[in-house]
Amino acid sequence: MNLPHIDFSVITPELIVIATALVVMLAEFVGAHATPSPTRSHRIALIALLGLVLAALAAVAGLGRAATDIQGMLVADDLGRYLELVVLLAAALGLLLAWDYLPQFTKMHSEYYALYLLAVVGMMFMGKSTELITLFVSLEILSVALYVLTGFHRGQLAAGEAALKYFLLGAFSSAFFIYGAALLYGDTGSTHLVDIAARASGGFLTLAGLALLLVGFGFKLAVVPFHMWTPDVYQGAPTPVTAFMSVGTKAAAFVALFRVLQAAGVSYATWSLVLALLATLTMTWGNLAALRQSSLKRMLAYSSIAHAGYMLIGVTAGMQLGLSAVLFYLFAYAFMNIGAFAVVSLLERPGYHATQDATIDAARGLFARKPLLAVVMAIFLLSLAGVPPLAGFFGKLYLFNAAVQSGWIWLAIVGMINSVVSAYYYLRVTVLMFMTEADETSFLRSPLSNATGLAIAVAMVGTLLLGIFAGPWLQQLGQAALAFAGS
Amino acid sequence: MAIPLSWYLIVAAALFCIGFYGVLARRNAVAILMGVELMLNAVNINFLAFWRYVRPEEPLGQVFAIFVLAVAAAEAAVGLALIISIYRTRKTINIDNIDLLRG
Amino acid sequence: MSMDLTAIPLLSLILWLPVVGALLLFFVRKESTIKLIALATMLLDFVVSLGLLLNWSNTGDMQFVEKLLWIPPLNISYHLGVDGISLFLVLLTTLLGPIVVLYSWHNIKNNLRAFMVLLLVQQTGIVGVFTSLDLILFFIFWEFTLIPMYFLIGRWGGQRRVYAAVKFFLYTMAGSALMLVVILLLYWQTGSFDWIELQQTPLDPTVQTWAFLAFALAFAIKVPLFPFHTWLPDAHVEAPTAGSVILAGVLLKMGIYGFLRFCLPLFPDATLRFAPWIAGLALAGILYGALVALVQKDVKSLVAYSSIAHLGFVMLGVVSLNQQGLAGAVLQSVNHGLSTGALFLMVGMIYDRRHTRLLTEFGGLWKQIPIYSALLLVVVMASVGLPGLNGFVGEFTILVGAFKANRLWAVLGTVGVIFAAWYLLAAVRGMLQGPLDNPANQKLQDLSAREIWVLVPLILLFFLIGLFPNLFLDKINPAVETLLHGMNAAAQISFLP
């Protein structure tokens, strides 16, 4: 019997991360029990971080090389490699956030990091899948890992509730996803995206299959009307998990969505209109709901929904321009959103029964207490609002440019108006930080964790400089998109 | 074939809808999980039917169904663990009572 | 002078010097050093900007141009340049910089470092607006200038500072939202973001109309043109003095500049079509601003409404679309910056002493603080348009232009000028003359040397521009001519000479 030829170099970064996850699981047993908990946790975190860095290096080394694949199921093209880089970046920053945060509420360090790494693996596979079974399995890997990570803080009531909601709604949407996959399989007799592209009939089965797949994707991307879980889950999960999740799942899902849409077999005119409407709904709902939140994490959750809406504009714009814009935005979003969550993690009051959450009031008078932190937070918030010359502005510029160039002018206008609306709730936080006095509602966790500080520093540098200095890099992203769209 | 493909698809769709209703209407978390499992298995019927009628020469449909079963089992394990964890702290798994997070 | 300064990237130097100063300030703790570094950076920036005058040639073209391809996939360049229209606006900005810093030396009590950093960064933003020749670069600087002013008003401002700051930010940002989409639309149609290239590309009239409206909305809010002015009074009144000076002196000019630099040359047909509407709004602003200013009790608020009136007048010059109107508009923008800047400074000085701005609290100040009163009188005369001072030259030139375009406009505009004289002189009379009966006023200290130094450059310029206007108009006129020729060539309809 001949074993099929498997080119493992296609999945080198994933293999590295899987190996790290295994090492992390075993690391629990190494080292005496006498070692105090924070140090053990730091050691395990360090191993995990090294694994992420190695995987990132492997991904970078592969950039620019021709695409190769494993039996048509997983492909290593530039698009996949850039996705890996975004996910690894988000994972590394989220890991730095968890460095000191984790020992404060749990002793299960290696379980956390192992699950975390496995979620990363799921995301990376998802961005490289060119076949529906692989796509489904990677989606489930990342989902199940995240369900558990969401509920990790056992001592906190909200966490368990968030995890349950995430699980039930997530499994529910997975069912829709595979129903769509089944219909596409029935239409074409194959689950490989290339075959679907070639053989899809364009009739009812194809349309229904694609629509159901979109429902599945919509859930993961927190697109309205599949966004119900987002605020609760973001609020209940430990902040490092939320930070990582907000970027990583979106990145993986968007890239997978691009791949699926390219193979759709349904005309661009049809699905782009649907996506344009979804984008409008998502942006608007997300921004309007964020205006009313008093919890920082919920506000950022709704803001996350709105940003998914902006990125959907990029998807609507189509393969070439839209794809490079969305990729750029994902990197910018990783920096600014995780940076914002990092600061939020410092404003959280530890609590047992209450939702351990930072209210907006906790930021009161932050500038008086820790000026640099307030300034940095202002940078993240203004970047999220899309104010130049920060990374968020350039991201939106490229997205709206893609929209206008593909003829979706009204969509760009809606996007801009939404940006202005969002500025209000981002500004509100700066008002509290800079223009009001601190009082008993303000809170700041001390001492400031070094790892969190490092994450914030990296995020700030990225937010400040990505837009200004990323011109040539945008060209590379564009080429990756071109190669993908042409294939 | 004696039984047309469309019958299988209709049965699968019906089961899917029953599961869908279960998820939306039941209050007990385990019952909701049962609904989800029903939906997943309904899709399995779809896979097998399509395999048999559209492309029986490749085992692709069977493979997908096996994957779905495996994943469903894993999910059920995790889901039940989460439910037990909630039960331990809250003494209830009625989702109407588990609503600390609002808005 | 024989130095050839065109080889040095002078504009980049002027643009980025304040940021360098701001970065330096991060490492400094001692207050006196902060003050010195901030002032030195601003002064240096001003001196460097004088270099623009040294190598100036009186053509209408862009000078000191720098171009660097920045974001290749979108054809966005780092493209700077200055011509007769923007030259004096840049100089106005760099002149007001050190003045404002010097003024703030003694009256900012907390977080002086942050205050100075914001002033410096603000300067970079404004100079960037006046010198960008690439539409995206322009937009970046345009939006960016909102941030420092927002914080300046919000943190160091008066009672209702938060409301004023947020309103200022959101109102302006909303206005410019459509502008970005339209810029992208122009890129889609023409493949370029470059101002020079866009000038040479004819645009279809429908596109022109939408583009004009989107740009005009953003600029109209900034000027501010009635009825988009409602953010202004709150922002001006609540801002700290330095903020008000920069806001009124320079930030508002960005709106006028926007019309001159973008709406007129790029969308000439649309401009001609909408000119009467804008004139109507301008006139409404002149009359409204004047009437409301008359009944203000707070002197800062009075100056704010007078700004609406004065800038309405400038807009009248802009939409006259002839040589005198446009040249007068440019000159009067500079004049307004100087005189209103000085007015806010003087209001700030009296507020520092008495912590009130209510007109009724003052009276007979002439007897107690003669230097202040004399200077205030000069500044008010400049604002009113007394011949011999700068305001007269600008207003007269605009009136000539407006008269040539439409007599009714000129007549209504003149009425506005008269009103301006009325309320300003009434306010001054109330403050300076009469009995010195309020006991709080009887112990007032006159101006210190620092305060006098702050005002002297402005007052000297009042006389310089007033008595030797050709020094300035010689540089402005060629650029205006080029602008009008360009509009003529591009438009389907021809303009009045």
PDB file of C-alpha atoms in Angstrom, chain A residues 140-298:
ATOM      1  CA  GLU A 140     -13.574  23.040  15.535  1.00  0.00           C
ATOM      2  CA  ILE A 141     -10.073  22.819  16.936  1.00  0.00           C
ATOM      3  CA  LEU A 142      -9.929  26.510  17.469  1.00  0.00           C
ATOM      4  CA  SER A 143     -13.494  26.726  18.693  1.00  0.00           C
ATOM      5  CA  VAL A 144     -13.321  24.004  21.290  1.00  0.00           C
ATOM      6  CA  ALA A 145     -10.047  25.305  22.632  1.00  0.00           C
ATOM      7  CA  LEU A 146     -11.576  28.750  22.942  1.00  0.00           C
ATOM      8  CA  TYR A 147     -14.712  27.440  24.658  1.00  0.00           C
ATOM      9  CA  VAL A 148     -12.577  26.046  27.413  1.00  0.00           C
ATOM     10  CA  LEU A 149     -10.291  29.059  27.587  1.00  0.00           C
ATOM     11  CA  THR A 150     -13.293  31.335  27.931  1.00  0.00           C
ATOM     12  CA  GLY A 151     -14.454  29.561  31.029  1.00  0.00           C
ATOM     13  CA  PHE A 152     -11.019  29.230  32.498  1.00  0.00           C
ATOM     14  CA  HIS A 153     -11.533  31.460  35.466  1.00  0.00           C
ATOM     15  CA  ARG A 154     -13.469  28.901  37.469  1.00  0.00           C
ATOM     16  CA  GLY A 155     -13.845  31.161  40.443  1.00  0.00           C
ATOM     17  CA  GLN A 156     -15.791  33.715  38.541  1.00  0.00           C
ATOM     18  CA  LEU A 157     -19.449  33.202  37.816  1.00  0.00           C
ATOM     19  CA  ALA A 158     -19.554  35.171  34.625  1.00  0.00           C
ATOM     20  CA  ALA A 159     -16.834  33.075  33.045  1.00  0.00           C
ATOM     21  CA  GLY A 160     -18.734  29.821  33.194  1.00  0.00           C
ATOM     22  CA  GLU A 161     -21.798  31.477  31.776  1.00  0.00           C
ATOM     23  CA  ALA A 162     -19.796  33.019  28.965  1.00  0.00           C
ATOM     24  CA  ALA A 163     -18.214  29.676  28.133  1.00  0.00           C
ATOM     25  CA  LEU A 164     -21.554  27.927  28.060  1.00  0.00           C
ATOM     26  CA  LYS A 165     -23.088  30.534  25.793  1.00  0.00           C
ATOM     27  CA  TYR A 166     -20.103  30.424  23.497  1.00  0.00           C
ATOM     28  CA  PHE A 167     -20.227  26.657  23.381  1.00  0.00           C
ATOM     29  CA  LEU A 168     -23.923  26.304  22.717  1.00  0.00           C
ATOM     30  CA  LEU A 169     -24.077  29.011  20.092  1.00  0.00           C
ATOM     31  CA  GLY A 170     -20.808  27.890  18.564  1.00  0.00           C
ATOM     32  CA  ALA A 171     -21.840  24.284  18.194  1.00  0.00           C
ATOM     33  CA  PHE A 172     -25.141  25.478  16.805  1.00  0.00           C
ATOM     34  CA  SER A 173     -23.419  27.501  14.107  1.00  0.00           C
ATOM     35  CA  SER A 174     -21.022  24.663  13.320  1.00  0.00           C
ATOM     36  CA  ALA A 175     -24.029  22.580  12.470  1.00  0.00           C
ATOM     37  CA  PHE A 176     -25.055  25.190   9.912  1.00  0.00           C
ATOM     38  CA  PHE A 177     -21.555  25.238   8.589  1.00  0.00           C
ATOM     39  CA  ILE A 178     -21.414  21.555   7.872  1.00  0.00           C
ATOM     40  CA  TYR A 179     -24.893  21.549   6.453  1.00  0.00           C
ATOM     41  CA  GLY A 180     -23.610  24.043   3.946  1.00  0.00           C
ATOM     42  CA  ALA A 181     -20.576  21.874   3.313  1.00  0.00           C
ATOM     43  CA  ALA A 182     -22.848  18.883   2.778  1.00  0.00           C
ATOM     44  CA  LEU A 183     -24.938  20.729   0.231  1.00  0.00           C
ATOM     45  CA  LEU A 184     -21.874  21.842  -1.671  1.00  0.00           C
ATOM     46  CA  TYR A 185     -20.609  18.294  -1.599  1.00  0.00           C
ATOM     47  CA  GLY A 186     -23.916  17.135  -2.930  1.00  0.00           C
ATOM     48  CA  ASP A 187     -23.773  19.698  -5.681  1.00  0.00           C
ATOM     49  CA  THR A 188     -20.284  18.916  -6.884  1.00  0.00           C
ATOM     50  CA  GLY A 189     -19.317  15.529  -5.488  1.00  0.00           C
ATOM     51  CA  SER A 190     -16.188  16.928  -3.903  1.00  0.00           C
ATOM     52  CA  THR A 191     -15.168  18.905  -0.860  1.00  0.00           C
ATOM     53  CA  HIS A 192     -12.061  20.409  -2.389  1.00  0.00           C
ATOM     54  CA  LEU A 193     -12.509  24.102  -3.071  1.00  0.00           C
ATOM     55  CA  VAL A 194     -10.920  23.838  -6.504  1.00  0.00           C
ATOM     56  CA  ASP A 195     -13.373  21.159  -7.507  1.00  0.00           C
ATOM     57  CA  ILE A 196     -16.263  23.164  -6.162  1.00  0.00           C
ATOM     58  CA  ALA A 197     -15.091  26.116  -8.196  1.00  0.00           C
ATOM     59  CA  ALA A 198     -14.986  24.001 -11.318  1.00  0.00           C
ATOM     60  CA  ARG A 199     -18.115  21.966 -10.960  1.00  0.00           C
ATOM     61  CA  ALA A 200     -20.586  24.069  -9.005  1.00  0.00           C
ATOM     62  CA  SER A 201     -23.910  24.265 -10.716  1.00  0.00           C
ATOM     63  CA  GLY A 202     -24.791  27.721  -9.489  1.00  0.00           C
ATOM     64  CA  GLY A 203     -28.266  26.529  -8.753  1.00  0.00           C
ATOM     65  CA  PHE A 204     -30.242  26.097  -5.568  1.00  0.00           C
ATOM     66  CA  LEU A 205     -27.875  23.634  -3.926  1.00  0.00           C
ATOM     67  CA  THR A 206     -24.873  25.873  -4.462  1.00  0.00           C
ATOM     68  CA  LEU A 207     -26.644  28.949  -3.227  1.00  0.00           C
ATOM     69  CA  ALA A 208     -28.044  27.217  -0.190  1.00  0.00           C
ATOM     70  CA  GLY A 209     -24.721  25.617   0.598  1.00  0.00           C
ATOM     71  CA  LEU A 210     -22.891  28.886   0.358  1.00  0.00           C
ATOM     72  CA  ALA A 211     -25.495  30.678   2.422  1.00  0.00           C
ATOM     73  CA  LEU A 212     -25.219  28.144   5.221  1.00  0.00           C
ATOM     74  CA  LEU A 213     -21.450  28.329   5.119  1.00  0.00           C
ATOM     75  CA  LEU A 214     -21.790  32.081   5.454  1.00  0.00           C
ATOM     76  CA  VAL A 215     -23.921  31.588   8.554  1.00  0.00           C
ATOM     77  CA  GLY A 216     -21.139  29.540  10.063  1.00  0.00           C
ATOM     78  CA  PHE A 217     -18.544  32.140   9.165  1.00  0.00           C
ATOM     79  CA  GLY A 218     -20.803  34.919  10.289  1.00  0.00           C
ATOM     80  CA  PHE A 219     -20.923  33.514  13.751  1.00  0.00           C
ATOM     81  CA  LYS A 220     -17.166  33.292  14.098  1.00  0.00           C
ATOM     82  CA  LEU A 221     -16.723  36.785  12.697  1.00  0.00           C
ATOM     83  CA  ALA A 222     -19.394  38.230  14.949  1.00  0.00           C
ATOM     84  CA  VAL A 223     -21.355  39.563  12.024  1.00  0.00           C
ATOM     85  CA  VAL A 224     -24.787  40.882  12.792  1.00  0.00           C
ATOM     86  CA  PRO A 225     -27.198  39.032  13.201  1.00  0.00           C
ATOM     87  CA  PHE A 226     -24.935  36.266  14.465  1.00  0.00           C
ATOM     88  CA  HIS A 227     -23.167  38.384  17.026  1.00  0.00           C
ATOM     89  CA  MET A 228     -25.205  37.642  20.147  1.00  0.00           C
ATOM     90  CA  TRP A 229     -22.445  35.774  21.891  1.00  0.00           C
ATOM     91  CA  THR A 230     -19.742  38.366  21.459  1.00  0.00           C
ATOM     92  CA  PRO A 231     -20.364  40.857  24.260  1.00  0.00           C
ATOM     93  CA  ASP A 232     -20.992  38.188  26.869  1.00  0.00           C
ATOM     94  CA  VAL A 233     -18.061  36.051  25.859  1.00  0.00           C
ATOM     95  CA  TYR A 234     -15.646  38.975  25.606  1.00  0.00           C
ATOM     96  CA  GLN A 235     -16.757  40.180  28.988  1.00  0.00           C
ATOM     97  CA  GLY A 236     -16.643  36.830  30.756  1.00  0.00           C
ATOM     98  CA  ALA A 237     -13.433  35.448  29.337  1.00  0.00           C
ATOM     99  CA  PRO A 238     -10.106  36.305  30.928  1.00  0.00           C
ATOM    100  CA  THR A 239      -8.856  39.472  29.300  1.00  0.00           C
ATOM    101  CA  PRO A 240      -5.770  37.918  27.648  1.00  0.00           C
ATOM    102  CA  VAL A 241      -8.009  35.342  26.018  1.00  0.00           C
ATOM    103  CA  THR A 242     -10.414  38.018  24.848  1.00  0.00           C
ATOM    104  CA  ALA A 243      -7.579  40.052  23.409  1.00  0.00           C
ATOM    105  CA  PHE A 244      -6.182  37.115  21.474  1.00  0.00           C
ATOM    106  CA  MET A 245      -9.560  35.846  20.399  1.00  0.00           C
ATOM    107  CA  SER A 246     -10.744  39.187  19.070  1.00  0.00           C
ATOM    108  CA  VAL A 247      -7.997  39.229  16.480  1.00  0.00           C
ATOM    109  CA  GLY A 248      -7.135  35.602  15.863  1.00  0.00           C
ATOM    110  CA  THR A 249     -10.548  34.163  15.087  1.00  0.00           C
ATOM    111  CA  LYS A 250     -11.386  37.074  12.848  1.00  0.00           C
ATOM    112  CA  ALA A 251      -8.157  36.716  10.936  1.00  0.00           C
ATOM    113  CA  ALA A 252      -8.579  32.996  10.402  1.00  0.00           C
ATOM    114  CA  ALA A 253     -12.235  33.308   9.494  1.00  0.00           C
ATOM    115  CA  PHE A 254     -11.700  36.175   7.055  1.00  0.00           C
ATOM    116  CA  VAL A 255      -8.974  34.363   5.172  1.00  0.00           C
ATOM    117  CA  ALA A 256     -11.027  31.197   5.043  1.00  0.00           C
ATOM    118  CA  LEU A 257     -13.983  33.254   3.847  1.00  0.00           C
ATOM    119  CA  PHE A 258     -11.907  34.677   1.021  1.00  0.00           C
ATOM    120  CA  ARG A 259     -10.870  31.221  -0.041  1.00  0.00           C
ATOM    121  CA  VAL A 260     -14.414  29.947   0.026  1.00  0.00           C
ATOM    122  CA  LEU A 261     -15.794  32.928  -1.856  1.00  0.00           C
ATOM    123  CA  GLN A 262     -13.220  32.547  -4.546  1.00  0.00           C
ATOM    124  CA  ALA A 263     -14.431  29.018  -5.117  1.00  0.00           C
ATOM    125  CA  ALA A 264     -18.021  29.981  -4.695  1.00  0.00           C
ATOM    126  CA  GLY A 265     -19.416  29.211  -8.061  1.00  0.00           C
ATOM    127  CA  VAL A 266     -21.926  31.935  -7.371  1.00  0.00           C
ATOM    128  CA  SER A 267     -21.483  35.217  -9.151  1.00  0.00           C
ATOM    129  CA  TYR A 268     -19.657  38.100  -7.528  1.00  0.00           C
ATOM    130  CA  ALA A 269     -22.670  40.310  -8.005  1.00  0.00           C
ATOM    131  CA  THR A 270     -24.824  38.089  -5.815  1.00  0.00           C
ATOM    132  CA  TRP A 271     -22.622  37.438  -2.867  1.00  0.00           C
ATOM    133  CA  SER A 272     -21.076  40.868  -2.821  1.00  0.00           C
ATOM    134  CA  LEU A 273     -24.463  42.466  -2.406  1.00  0.00           C
ATOM    135  CA  VAL A 274     -25.277  40.168   0.497  1.00  0.00           C
ATOM    136  CA  LEU A 275     -21.964  40.941   2.101  1.00  0.00           C
ATOM    137  CA  ALA A 276     -22.408  44.654   1.580  1.00  0.00           C
ATOM    138  CA  LEU A 277     -25.708  44.523   3.430  1.00  0.00           C
ATOM    139  CA  LEU A 278     -24.202  42.429   6.212  1.00  0.00           C
ATOM    140  CA  ALA A 279     -21.303  44.852   6.475  1.00  0.00           C
ATOM    141  CA  THR A 280     -23.668  47.781   6.830  1.00  0.00           C
ATOM    142  CA  LEU A 281     -25.749  46.029   9.481  1.00  0.00           C
ATOM    143  CA  THR A 282     -22.705  44.917  11.405  1.00  0.00           C
ATOM    144  CA  MET A 283     -20.918  48.244  11.467  1.00  0.00           C
ATOM    145  CA  THR A 284     -23.985  50.202  12.374  1.00  0.00           C
ATOM    146  CA  TRP A 285     -25.278  47.874  15.045  1.00  0.00           C
ATOM    147  CA  GLY A 286     -21.867  47.436  16.585  1.00  0.00           C
ATOM    148  CA  ASN A 287     -21.211  51.144  16.812  1.00  0.00           C
ATOM    149  CA  LEU A 288     -24.649  52.077  18.051  1.00  0.00           C
ATOM    150  CA  ALA A 289     -24.587  49.419  20.738  1.00  0.00           C
ATOM    151  CA  ALA A 290     -21.109  50.406  21.865  1.00  0.00           C
ATOM    152  CA  LEU A 291     -22.351  53.893  22.587  1.00  0.00           C
ATOM    153  CA  ARG A 292     -24.425  52.600  25.475  1.00  0.00           C
ATOM    154  CA  GLN A 293     -21.944  50.417  27.279  1.00  0.00           C
ATOM    155  CA  SER A 294     -20.549  51.162  30.673  1.00  0.00           C
ATOM    156  CA  SER A 295     -18.221  48.191  30.759  1.00  0.00           C
ATOM    157  CA  LEU A 296     -14.957  48.645  28.918  1.00  0.00           C
ATOM    158  CA  LYS A 297     -14.779  45.052  27.798  1.00  0.00           C
ATOM    159  CA  ARG A 298     -18.309  45.096  26.419  1.00  0.00           C
TER     160      ARG A 298
END
